[in-house]
C-alpha cells in the first residue's frame, strides 16, 4: 500500500440520482496528490444507486443466457430496462434441474453511471472500473484466507450501515445492506460517559472493555488476571458497557438469524462454515466470541489493515481504517488491463 486518503462526504438524498455535492472537491484533491499515480480511478457506486436482486430462471430452447437475464430484468426492474446498465455478480447452473440457473443481478440507471463518468472527467480523472462492494469484499477475503465451498457469512460493518452476505467460492447466495452500524454505539458511549466527540475515547473503551463482561460473568464473575489490573471501577465499566451494547448487538444477531433462515429455506441441507466480519467490528472487544456463542457458528473479526505492509510515513491507521478501506482494498486487488 503506497498511500491512503479518506474523507467522509454527504452522499445526497436517497432518491437523488446524482453524486453528492462534496465528491468533486475530494476527487480534485486526489488528482492533485502526488502520492497517487495515474489518472484512472475505480469506483464503488453508493448502495442507494444499486438495484440488486436474485433470480432463478429456466433457459428456454435456443435461448442465450444473456437473453434470459434480459427477460428477468424486464420482469423485475421498477424502471425501463432501456434506462439501465445491467450486470450479474453471480451465475450458477442448478445441479437438480437441467437448464435452470440462479443469478444475482445488479442494475443501475444509465443517468447515474453517466453522472459519475462526467464527475470524474471534471476532476481531471477517468473511470476504469465500477464495482460492487460485495465483489470487492469477496476478493479481499479470498486474497487473505481463500473462500471455501461451504457457505460463509461475510459482513462489513460501517458507520451507519453494514453489508451482510452469504457466499461460497463461486456463488453469492444472499446479500443485503442492513441499517446497523458503529456510529450509534459511539454516540451512546460519548453521551453516557461524557467523552470527547472525536470517537477516539469511545473506540478506546470498546477496545478495552467491549463485551468482556459476558466472559467474566459466565465463568467466575471476575477477570482472569490479577485484581490489581482490574479495579472496582473497571468492573463497573465492564458491566455498564455490556448493558449498553447488548441490546444493539442483539439487533445484529437478529439480522444474522434472518439471512441464515432465508438460506436454510432455499437449500435442503446447509452448514455455514464461518462468520467473518470486517470493518468497525474490530473495535469491539469480544464481539466475535459473543456472536459465536449466540449463533453457534465459528466467528472471526478481521482488520485487514493489520495484515498489510505500510510505508514508513503511514501511521495511526489501525483504530479507524478498517471500515472505509476494507472494500477499497478489495477493489484495488481487481486486475485491470491498464495496471
mmCIF file of C-alpha atoms in Angstrom:
data_model
loop_
_atom_site.group_PDB
_atom_site.id
_atom_site.type_symbol
_atom_site.label_atom_id
_atom_site.label_comp_id
_atom_site.label_asym_id
_atom_site.label_seq_id
_atom_site.Cartn_x
_atom_site.Cartn_y
_atom_site.Cartn_z
ATOM 1 C CA UNK A 1 0.000 0.000 0.000
ATOM 2 C CA UNK A 2 1.532 3.251 -1.086
ATOM 3 C CA UNK A 3 -0.928 5.883 0.130
ATOM 4 C CA UNK A 4 -4.414 6.224 1.627
ATOM 5 C CA UNK A 5 -6.821 9.133 1.742
ATOM 6 C CA UNK A 6 -10.197 9.127 3.445
ATOM 7 C CA UNK A 7 -12.785 11.881 3.539
ATOM 8 C CA UNK A 8 -16.400 11.484 4.645
ATOM 9 C CA UNK A 9 -18.772 13.074 2.150
ATOM 10 C CA UNK A 10 -22.541 13.544 2.119
ATOM 11 C CA UNK A 11 -23.957 11.037 -0.421
ATOM 12 C CA UNK A 12 -27.022 13.214 -1.001
ATOM 13 C CA UNK A 13 -30.728 12.354 -0.638
ATOM 14 C CA UNK A 14 -31.735 8.706 -1.016
ATOM 15 C CA UNK A 15 -33.848 9.332 -4.121
ATOM 16 C CA UNK A 16 -31.295 11.561 -5.854
ATOM 17 C CA UNK A 17 -29.615 10.009 -8.909
ATOM 18 C CA UNK A 18 -26.690 12.448 -8.814
ATOM 19 C CA UNK A 19 -23.413 12.152 -6.834
ATOM 20 C CA UNK A 20 -23.221 14.087 -3.568
ATOM 21 C CA UNK A 21 -22.044 17.719 -3.839
ATOM 22 C CA UNK A 22 -18.928 17.040 -1.772
ATOM 23 C CA UNK A 23 -17.463 14.382 -4.050
ATOM 24 C CA UNK A 24 -15.977 16.670 -6.711
ATOM 25 C CA UNK A 25 -13.670 18.574 -4.292
ATOM 26 C CA UNK A 26 -12.463 15.263 -2.857
ATOM 27 C CA UNK A 27 -11.659 13.912 -6.336
ATOM 28 C CA UNK A 28 -9.765 17.091 -7.170
ATOM 29 C CA UNK A 29 -7.660 16.623 -4.023
ATOM 30 C CA UNK A 30 -6.852 13.072 -5.135
ATOM 31 C CA UNK A 31 -5.975 14.269 -8.640
ATOM 32 C CA UNK A 32 -3.509 16.807 -7.210
ATOM 33 C CA UNK A 33 -1.966 14.485 -4.590
ATOM 34 C CA UNK A 34 1.444 13.363 -5.818
ATOM 35 C CA UNK A 35 1.342 10.122 -3.815
ATOM 36 C CA UNK A 36 -1.313 8.787 -6.218
ATOM 37 C CA UNK A 37 -0.097 7.944 -9.717
ATOM 38 C CA UNK A 38 -2.040 7.999 -12.968
ATOM 39 C CA UNK A 39 -5.458 9.391 -13.809
ATOM 40 C CA UNK A 40 -7.589 6.240 -13.675
ATOM 41 C CA UNK A 41 -9.968 5.640 -10.754
ATOM 42 C CA UNK A 42 -12.035 2.633 -9.704
ATOM 43 C CA UNK A 43 -15.435 3.380 -8.194
ATOM 44 C CA UNK A 44 -17.839 1.755 -5.753
ATOM 45 C CA UNK A 45 -21.260 3.147 -6.549
ATOM 46 C CA UNK A 46 -23.217 4.036 -3.391
ATOM 47 C CA UNK A 47 -25.747 1.469 -2.245
ATOM 48 C CA UNK A 48 -28.643 3.881 -2.865
ATOM 49 C CA UNK A 49 -27.995 3.683 -6.636
ATOM 50 C CA UNK A 50 -27.928 -0.127 -6.866
ATOM 51 C CA UNK A 51 -30.799 -2.461 -7.673
ATOM 52 C CA UNK A 52 -29.629 -5.931 -6.597
ATOM 53 C CA UNK A 53 -31.903 -8.965 -6.780
ATOM 54 C CA UNK A 54 -31.744 -12.752 -7.015
ATOM 55 C CA UNK A 55 -33.484 -14.588 -9.845
ATOM 56 C CA UNK A 56 -33.968 -18.257 -10.670
ATOM 57 C CA UNK A 57 -34.990 -18.985 -14.245
ATOM 58 C CA UNK A 58 -35.282 -21.760 -16.812
ATOM 59 C CA UNK A 59 -33.401 -21.325 -20.045
ATOM 60 C CA UNK A 60 -35.776 -21.767 -22.976
ATOM 61 C CA UNK A 61 -34.757 -23.858 -26.018
ATOM 62 C CA UNK A 62 -32.368 -21.920 -28.271
ATOM 63 C CA UNK A 63 -32.268 -19.055 -25.724
ATOM 64 C CA UNK A 64 -28.945 -17.486 -24.766
ATOM 65 C CA UNK A 65 -28.120 -16.787 -21.120
ATOM 66 C CA UNK A 66 -27.916 -13.058 -21.753
ATOM 67 C CA UNK A 67 -31.386 -13.091 -23.332
ATOM 68 C CA UNK A 68 -32.814 -14.903 -20.299
ATOM 69 C CA UNK A 69 -31.228 -12.357 -17.940
ATOM 70 C CA UNK A 70 -32.709 -9.523 -20.010
ATOM 71 C CA UNK A 71 -36.096 -11.237 -19.736
ATOM 72 C CA UNK A 72 -35.838 -11.475 -15.945
ATOM 73 C CA UNK A 73 -34.691 -7.862 -15.654
ATOM 74 C CA UNK A 74 -37.680 -6.616 -17.633
ATOM 75 C CA UNK A 75 -39.911 -8.571 -15.280
ATOM 76 C CA UNK A 76 -38.256 -7.329 -12.067
ATOM 77 C CA UNK A 77 -36.947 -3.774 -12.561
ATOM 78 C CA UNK A 78 -39.106 -0.873 -11.463
ATOM 79 C CA UNK A 79 -37.860 1.294 -14.342
ATOM 80 C CA UNK A 80 -37.459 0.594 -18.095
ATOM 81 C CA UNK A 81 -34.619 -1.753 -18.998
ATOM 82 C CA UNK A 82 -33.559 0.661 -21.757
ATOM 83 C CA UNK A 83 -32.623 3.133 -18.991
ATOM 84 C CA UNK A 84 -30.462 0.621 -17.123
ATOM 85 C CA UNK A 85 -26.914 -0.709 -17.098
ATOM 86 C CA UNK A 86 -27.121 -4.378 -16.088
ATOM 87 C CA UNK A 87 -24.573 -6.965 -14.953
ATOM 88 C CA UNK A 88 -24.697 -10.207 -12.997
ATOM 89 C CA UNK A 89 -22.447 -10.625 -9.978
ATOM 90 C CA UNK A 90 -23.070 -14.373 -9.683
ATOM 91 C CA UNK A 91 -24.405 -17.038 -12.054
ATOM 92 C CA UNK A 92 -24.802 -20.719 -11.168
ATOM 93 C CA UNK A 93 -26.426 -23.624 -13.009
ATOM 94 C CA UNK A 94 -28.709 -25.857 -10.958
ATOM 95 C CA UNK A 95 -27.457 -29.353 -10.145
ATOM 96 C CA UNK A 96 -31.006 -30.631 -9.699
ATOM 97 C CA UNK A 97 -32.581 -29.395 -12.936
ATOM 98 C CA UNK A 98 -31.069 -29.008 -16.379
ATOM 99 C CA UNK A 99 -31.031 -25.552 -17.964
ATOM 100 C CA UNK A 100 -32.079 -23.876 -14.720
ATOM 101 C CA UNK A 101 -29.924 -21.039 -13.401
ATOM 102 C CA UNK A 102 -29.721 -18.772 -10.375
ATOM 103 C CA UNK A 103 -28.183 -15.320 -10.689
ATOM 104 C CA UNK A 104 -27.565 -12.170 -8.680
ATOM 105 C CA UNK A 105 -28.446 -9.243 -10.928
ATOM 106 C CA UNK A 106 -27.165 -5.710 -10.463
ATOM 107 C CA UNK A 107 -28.825 -2.842 -12.295
ATOM 108 C CA UNK A 108 -28.014 0.867 -12.227
ATOM 109 C CA UNK A 109 -29.744 3.715 -14.041
ATOM 110 C CA UNK A 110 -27.735 4.951 -17.030
ATOM 111 C CA UNK A 111 -28.077 8.522 -15.822
ATOM 112 C CA UNK A 112 -26.272 7.542 -12.587
ATOM 113 C CA UNK A 113 -23.386 5.945 -14.485
ATOM 114 C CA UNK A 114 -23.131 8.930 -16.818
ATOM 115 C CA UNK A 115 -23.209 11.341 -13.848
ATOM 116 C CA UNK A 116 -20.195 9.643 -12.231
ATOM 117 C CA UNK A 117 -18.335 9.495 -15.543
ATOM 118 C CA UNK A 118 -18.930 13.216 -16.023
ATOM 119 C CA UNK A 119 -17.914 13.984 -12.437
ATOM 120 C CA UNK A 120 -14.552 12.226 -12.737
ATOM 121 C CA UNK A 121 -13.834 13.992 -16.026
ATOM 122 C CA UNK A 122 -14.468 17.365 -14.335
ATOM 123 C CA UNK A 123 -11.904 16.373 -11.698
ATOM 124 C CA UNK A 124 -9.349 15.523 -14.387
ATOM 125 C CA UNK A 125 -9.726 11.768 -13.929
ATOM 126 C CA UNK A 126 -11.288 8.879 -15.838
ATOM 127 C CA UNK A 127 -13.113 5.768 -14.659
ATOM 128 C CA UNK A 128 -11.526 2.363 -15.136
ATOM 129 C CA UNK A 129 -13.952 0.143 -13.219
ATOM 130 C CA UNK A 130 -17.277 0.375 -11.412
ATOM 131 C CA UNK A 131 -17.538 -2.481 -8.930
ATOM 132 C CA UNK A 132 -19.776 -3.817 -6.151
ATOM 133 C CA UNK A 133 -18.817 -3.568 -2.502
ATOM 134 C CA UNK A 134 -19.584 -7.266 -2.076
ATOM 135 C CA UNK A 135 -17.443 -8.325 -5.042
ATOM 136 C CA UNK A 136 -14.563 -6.326 -3.597
ATOM 137 C CA UNK A 137 -15.094 -7.764 -0.116
ATOM 138 C CA UNK A 138 -15.095 -11.309 -1.542
ATOM 139 C CA UNK A 139 -11.920 -10.548 -3.486
ATOM 140 C CA UNK A 140 -10.186 -9.241 -0.354
ATOM 141 C CA UNK A 141 -11.297 -12.219 1.721
ATOM 142 C CA UNK A 142 -10.151 -14.668 -0.956
ATOM 143 C CA UNK A 143 -6.781 -12.935 -1.035
ATOM 144 C CA UNK A 144 -6.361 -13.148 2.742
ATOM 145 C CA UNK A 145 -7.921 -16.537 3.510
ATOM 146 C CA UNK A 146 -9.415 -18.198 0.377
ATOM 147 C CA UNK A 147 -13.150 -18.729 0.132
ATOM 148 C CA UNK A 148 -14.401 -22.272 0.650
ATOM 149 C CA UNK A 149 -17.111 -24.411 -0.935
ATOM 150 C CA UNK A 150 -19.268 -24.286 2.209
ATOM 151 C CA UNK A 151 -21.297 -21.080 2.698
ATOM 152 C CA UNK A 152 -19.517 -18.282 4.541
ATOM 153 C CA UNK A 153 -21.282 -15.299 6.069
ATOM 154 C CA UNK A 154 -19.336 -12.168 5.109
ATOM 155 C CA UNK A 155 -20.103 -8.861 6.793
ATOM 156 C CA UNK A 156 -18.589 -5.399 6.611
ATOM 157 C CA UNK A 157 -19.585 -3.092 9.463
ATOM 158 C CA UNK A 158 -19.547 0.576 8.552
ATOM 159 C CA UNK A 159 -20.536 3.696 10.463
ATOM 160 C CA UNK A 160 -24.271 3.793 9.671
ATOM 161 C CA UNK A 161 -24.960 0.734 7.503
ATOM 162 C CA UNK A 162 -23.428 -2.696 7.113
ATOM 163 C CA UNK A 163 -23.176 -5.179 4.260
ATOM 164 C CA UNK A 164 -24.356 -8.692 5.133
ATOM 165 C CA UNK A 165 -23.964 -11.592 2.703
ATOM 166 C CA UNK A 166 -23.725 -15.358 2.343
ATOM 167 C CA UNK A 167 -21.230 -16.534 -0.272
ATOM 168 C CA UNK A 168 -19.321 -19.579 -1.446
ATOM 169 C CA UNK A 169 -16.201 -19.808 -3.575
ATOM 170 C CA UNK A 170 -18.198 -19.329 -6.789
ATOM 171 C CA UNK A 171 -21.588 -18.001 -5.786
ATOM 172 C CA UNK A 172 -23.406 -15.210 -3.981
ATOM 173 C CA UNK A 173 -26.309 -16.850 -2.146
ATOM 174 C CA UNK A 174 -27.705 -13.714 -0.493
ATOM 175 C CA UNK A 175 -26.754 -10.122 0.193
ATOM 176 C CA UNK A 176 -28.370 -7.096 1.769
ATOM 177 C CA UNK A 177 -27.494 -3.799 3.377
ATOM 178 C CA UNK A 178 -28.737 -3.526 6.948
ATOM 179 C CA UNK A 179 -29.368 -0.331 8.977
ATOM 180 C CA UNK A 180 -26.802 -1.294 11.595
ATOM 181 C CA UNK A 181 -23.502 0.482 12.098
ATOM 182 C CA UNK A 182 -20.979 1.529 14.702
ATOM 183 C CA UNK A 183 -21.663 5.262 14.943
ATOM 184 C CA UNK A 184 -24.850 4.952 17.081
ATOM 185 C CA UNK A 185 -22.840 2.871 19.569
ATOM 186 C CA UNK A 186 -20.096 5.500 19.676
ATOM 187 C CA UNK A 187 -22.683 8.269 20.104
ATOM 188 C CA UNK A 188 -24.252 6.392 23.016
ATOM 189 C CA UNK A 189 -20.896 5.974 24.744
ATOM 190 C CA UNK A 190 -19.936 9.609 24.228
ATOM 191 C CA UNK A 191 -23.240 10.679 25.742
ATOM 192 C CA UNK A 192 -23.300 8.206 28.656
ATOM 193 C CA UNK A 193 -19.671 8.725 29.712
ATOM 194 C CA UNK A 194 -19.339 12.392 28.639
ATOM 195 C CA UNK A 195 -16.464 11.641 26.264
ATOM 196 C CA UNK A 196 -14.997 13.863 23.574
ATOM 197 C CA UNK A 197 -16.853 13.951 20.263
ATOM 198 C CA UNK A 198 -13.984 12.676 18.112
ATOM 199 C CA UNK A 199 -14.755 8.938 18.556
ATOM 200 C CA UNK A 200 -11.237 8.141 19.802
ATOM 201 C CA UNK A 201 -12.103 7.847 23.511
ATOM 202 C CA UNK A 202 -15.217 5.800 22.774
ATOM 203 C CA UNK A 203 -13.246 3.472 20.492
ATOM 204 C CA UNK A 204 -10.644 3.060 23.221
ATOM 205 C CA UNK A 205 -13.340 1.952 25.674
ATOM 206 C CA UNK A 206 -14.770 -0.521 23.169
ATOM 207 C CA UNK A 207 -11.341 -1.987 22.526
ATOM 208 C CA UNK A 208 -10.550 -2.354 26.218
ATOM 209 C CA UNK A 209 -13.915 -3.385 27.678
ATOM 210 C CA UNK A 210 -16.321 -4.228 24.856
ATOM 211 C CA UNK A 211 -18.477 -7.252 25.708
ATOM 212 C CA UNK A 212 -15.920 -8.880 28.004
ATOM 213 C CA UNK A 213 -18.334 -8.772 30.948
ATOM 214 C CA UNK A 214 -20.058 -11.847 29.483
ATOM 215 C CA UNK A 215 -16.789 -13.796 29.688
ATOM 216 C CA UNK A 216 -16.243 -12.811 33.309
ATOM 217 C CA UNK A 217 -19.846 -13.382 34.380
ATOM 218 C CA UNK A 218 -20.004 -16.703 32.537
ATOM 219 C CA UNK A 219 -17.038 -18.106 34.420
ATOM 220 C CA UNK A 220 -16.100 -16.888 37.893
ATOM 221 C CA UNK A 221 -17.569 -13.410 37.540
ATOM 222 C CA UNK A 222 -14.042 -11.991 37.900
ATOM 223 C CA UNK A 223 -11.358 -11.049 35.402
ATOM 224 C CA UNK A 224 -8.858 -13.838 34.627
ATOM 225 C CA UNK A 225 -5.946 -11.562 35.567
ATOM 226 C CA UNK A 226 -4.842 -10.133 38.883
ATOM 227 C CA UNK A 227 -7.242 -7.891 40.801
ATOM 228 C CA UNK A 228 -4.672 -5.116 40.697
ATOM 229 C CA UNK A 229 -5.187 -4.810 36.950
ATOM 230 C CA UNK A 230 -8.974 -4.514 37.264
ATOM 231 C CA UNK A 231 -10.273 -2.084 39.864
ATOM 232 C CA UNK A 232 -13.856 -1.975 41.077
ATOM 233 C CA UNK A 233 -14.344 0.964 38.734
ATOM 234 C CA UNK A 234 -13.102 -1.183 35.832
ATOM 235 C CA UNK A 235 -15.580 -3.919 36.673
ATOM 236 C CA UNK A 236 -18.376 -1.343 36.813
ATOM 237 C CA UNK A 237 -17.401 -0.146 33.335
ATOM 238 C CA UNK A 238 -17.303 -3.741 32.036
ATOM 239 C CA UNK A 239 -20.829 -4.268 33.315
ATOM 240 C CA UNK A 240 -22.158 -0.876 32.172
ATOM 241 C CA UNK A 241 -20.776 -1.238 28.652
ATOM 242 C CA UNK A 242 -22.212 -4.729 28.401
ATOM 243 C CA UNK A 243 -25.645 -3.410 29.374
ATOM 244 C CA UNK A 244 -25.374 -0.581 26.829
ATOM 245 C CA UNK A 245 -24.055 -2.723 23.979
ATOM 246 C CA UNK A 246 -26.082 -5.915 24.174
ATOM 247 C CA UNK A 247 -29.474 -4.510 23.017
ATOM 248 C CA UNK A 248 -27.815 -3.010 19.956
ATOM 249 C CA UNK A 249 -25.682 -6.078 19.231
ATOM 250 C CA UNK A 250 -28.798 -8.251 19.544
ATOM 251 C CA UNK A 251 -30.230 -6.322 16.588
ATOM 252 C CA UNK A 252 -27.239 -7.508 14.556
ATOM 253 C CA UNK A 253 -27.778 -11.052 15.814
ATOM 254 C CA UNK A 254 -31.362 -10.896 14.515
ATOM 255 C CA UNK A 255 -30.065 -9.833 11.095
ATOM 256 C CA UNK A 256 -27.824 -12.914 11.091
ATOM 257 C CA UNK A 257 -30.806 -15.086 12.041
ATOM 258 C CA UNK A 258 -32.856 -13.654 9.176
ATOM 259 C CA UNK A 259 -30.260 -14.202 6.454
ATOM 260 C CA UNK A 260 -29.315 -17.696 7.664
ATOM 261 C CA UNK A 261 -33.004 -18.565 7.926
ATOM 262 C CA UNK A 262 -33.515 -17.473 4.317
ATOM 263 C CA UNK A 263 -30.623 -19.654 3.120
ATOM 264 C CA UNK A 264 -31.937 -22.651 5.068
ATOM 265 C CA UNK A 265 -35.344 -22.181 3.450
ATOM 266 C CA UNK A 266 -33.758 -22.191 -0.022
ATOM 267 C CA UNK A 267 -31.315 -25.087 0.458
ATOM 268 C CA UNK A 268 -32.256 -28.582 1.609
ATOM 269 C CA UNK A 269 -29.144 -29.003 3.739
ATOM 270 C CA UNK A 270 -26.664 -26.302 4.614
ATOM 271 C CA UNK A 271 -23.849 -25.930 7.105
ATOM 272 C CA UNK A 272 -22.304 -22.495 7.458
ATOM 273 C CA UNK A 273 -18.529 -22.646 7.559
ATOM 274 C CA UNK A 274 -17.940 -19.427 9.488
ATOM 275 C CA UNK A 275 -18.874 -15.811 10.017
ATOM 276 C CA UNK A 276 -16.207 -13.290 9.018
ATOM 277 C CA UNK A 277 -16.705 -9.643 9.899
ATOM 278 C CA UNK A 278 -14.662 -6.742 8.547
ATOM 279 C CA UNK A 279 -14.721 -3.029 9.279
ATOM 280 C CA UNK A 280 -15.582 -1.285 12.535
ATOM 281 C CA UNK A 281 -16.359 -4.577 14.278
ATOM 282 C CA UNK A 282 -12.669 -4.891 15.130
ATOM 283 C CA UNK A 283 -13.143 -2.039 17.623
ATOM 284 C CA UNK A 284 -15.410 -4.106 19.918
ATOM 285 C CA UNK A 285 -13.551 -6.445 22.256
ATOM 286 C CA UNK A 286 -15.102 -9.946 22.475
ATOM 287 C CA UNK A 287 -17.761 -9.227 19.803
ATOM 288 C CA UNK A 288 -16.693 -12.239 17.734
ATOM 289 C CA UNK A 289 -16.992 -14.628 20.684
ATOM 290 C CA UNK A 290 -20.354 -13.126 21.681
ATOM 291 C CA UNK A 291 -21.748 -13.708 18.178
ATOM 292 C CA UNK A 292 -20.285 -17.218 18.036
ATOM 293 C CA UNK A 293 -21.881 -18.099 21.373
ATOM 294 C CA UNK A 294 -25.285 -16.840 20.212
ATOM 295 C CA UNK A 295 -25.301 -18.383 16.731
ATOM 296 C CA UNK A 296 -23.115 -21.459 17.266
ATOM 297 C CA UNK A 297 -21.144 -20.632 14.106
ATOM 298 C CA UNK A 298 -17.355 -20.048 14.229
ATOM 299 C CA UNK A 299 -16.807 -16.294 14.066
ATOM 300 C CA UNK A 300 -13.776 -14.120 13.489
ATOM 301 C CA UNK A 301 -13.294 -10.384 13.093
ATOM 302 C CA UNK A 302 -10.656 -9.243 10.626
ATOM 303 C CA UNK A 303 -8.848 -5.933 10.413
ATOM 304 C CA UNK A 304 -7.129 -6.161 7.004
ATOM 305 C CA UNK A 305 -5.103 -3.076 7.790
ATOM 306 C CA UNK A 306 -3.129 -5.114 10.339
ATOM 307 C CA UNK A 307 -2.137 -7.609 7.631
ATOM 308 C CA UNK A 308 -0.536 -5.158 5.205
ATOM 309 C CA UNK A 309 2.956 -3.755 4.817
ATOM 310 C CA UNK A 310 2.923 0.008 5.290
ATOM 311 C CA UNK A 311 5.373 2.698 4.175
ATOM 312 C CA UNK A 312 7.227 4.444 6.982
ATOM 313 C CA UNK A 313 5.087 7.596 6.738
ATOM 314 C CA UNK A 314 1.791 5.731 7.290
ATOM 315 C CA UNK A 315 0.946 5.801 10.991
ATOM 316 C CA UNK A 316 -2.044 5.587 13.339
ATOM 317 C CA UNK A 317 -4.320 3.758 10.915
ATOM 318 C CA UNK A 318 -5.427 0.740 12.926
ATOM 319 C CA UNK A 319 -8.218 2.282 15.019
ATOM 320 C CA UNK A 320 -10.414 3.706 12.307
ATOM 321 C CA UNK A 321 -9.221 2.405 8.946
ATOM 322 C CA UNK A 322 -10.929 -0.975 8.836
ATOM 323 C CA UNK A 323 -14.405 0.081 7.757
ATOM 324 C CA UNK A 324 -13.702 2.580 4.985
ATOM 325 C CA UNK A 325 -10.773 0.710 3.458
ATOM 326 C CA UNK A 326 -11.745 -2.997 3.546
ATOM 327 C CA UNK A 327 -13.903 -2.817 0.363
ATOM 328 C CA UNK A 328 -11.454 -0.335 -1.188
ATOM 329 C CA UNK A 329 -8.581 -2.779 -0.692
ATOM 330 C CA UNK A 330 -10.638 -5.483 -2.383
ATOM 331 C CA UNK A 331 -11.326 -3.115 -5.264
ATOM 332 C CA UNK A 332 -7.603 -2.395 -5.560
ATOM 333 C CA UNK A 333 -6.932 -6.144 -5.878
ATOM 334 C CA UNK A 334 -9.016 -6.408 -9.062
ATOM 335 C CA UNK A 335 -6.827 -6.990 -12.093
ATOM 336 C CA UNK A 336 -7.273 -4.361 -14.775
ATOM 337 C CA UNK A 337 -5.585 -4.029 -18.146
ATOM 338 C CA UNK A 338 -4.153 -0.560 -17.545
ATOM 339 C CA UNK A 339 -2.124 -1.563 -14.458
#
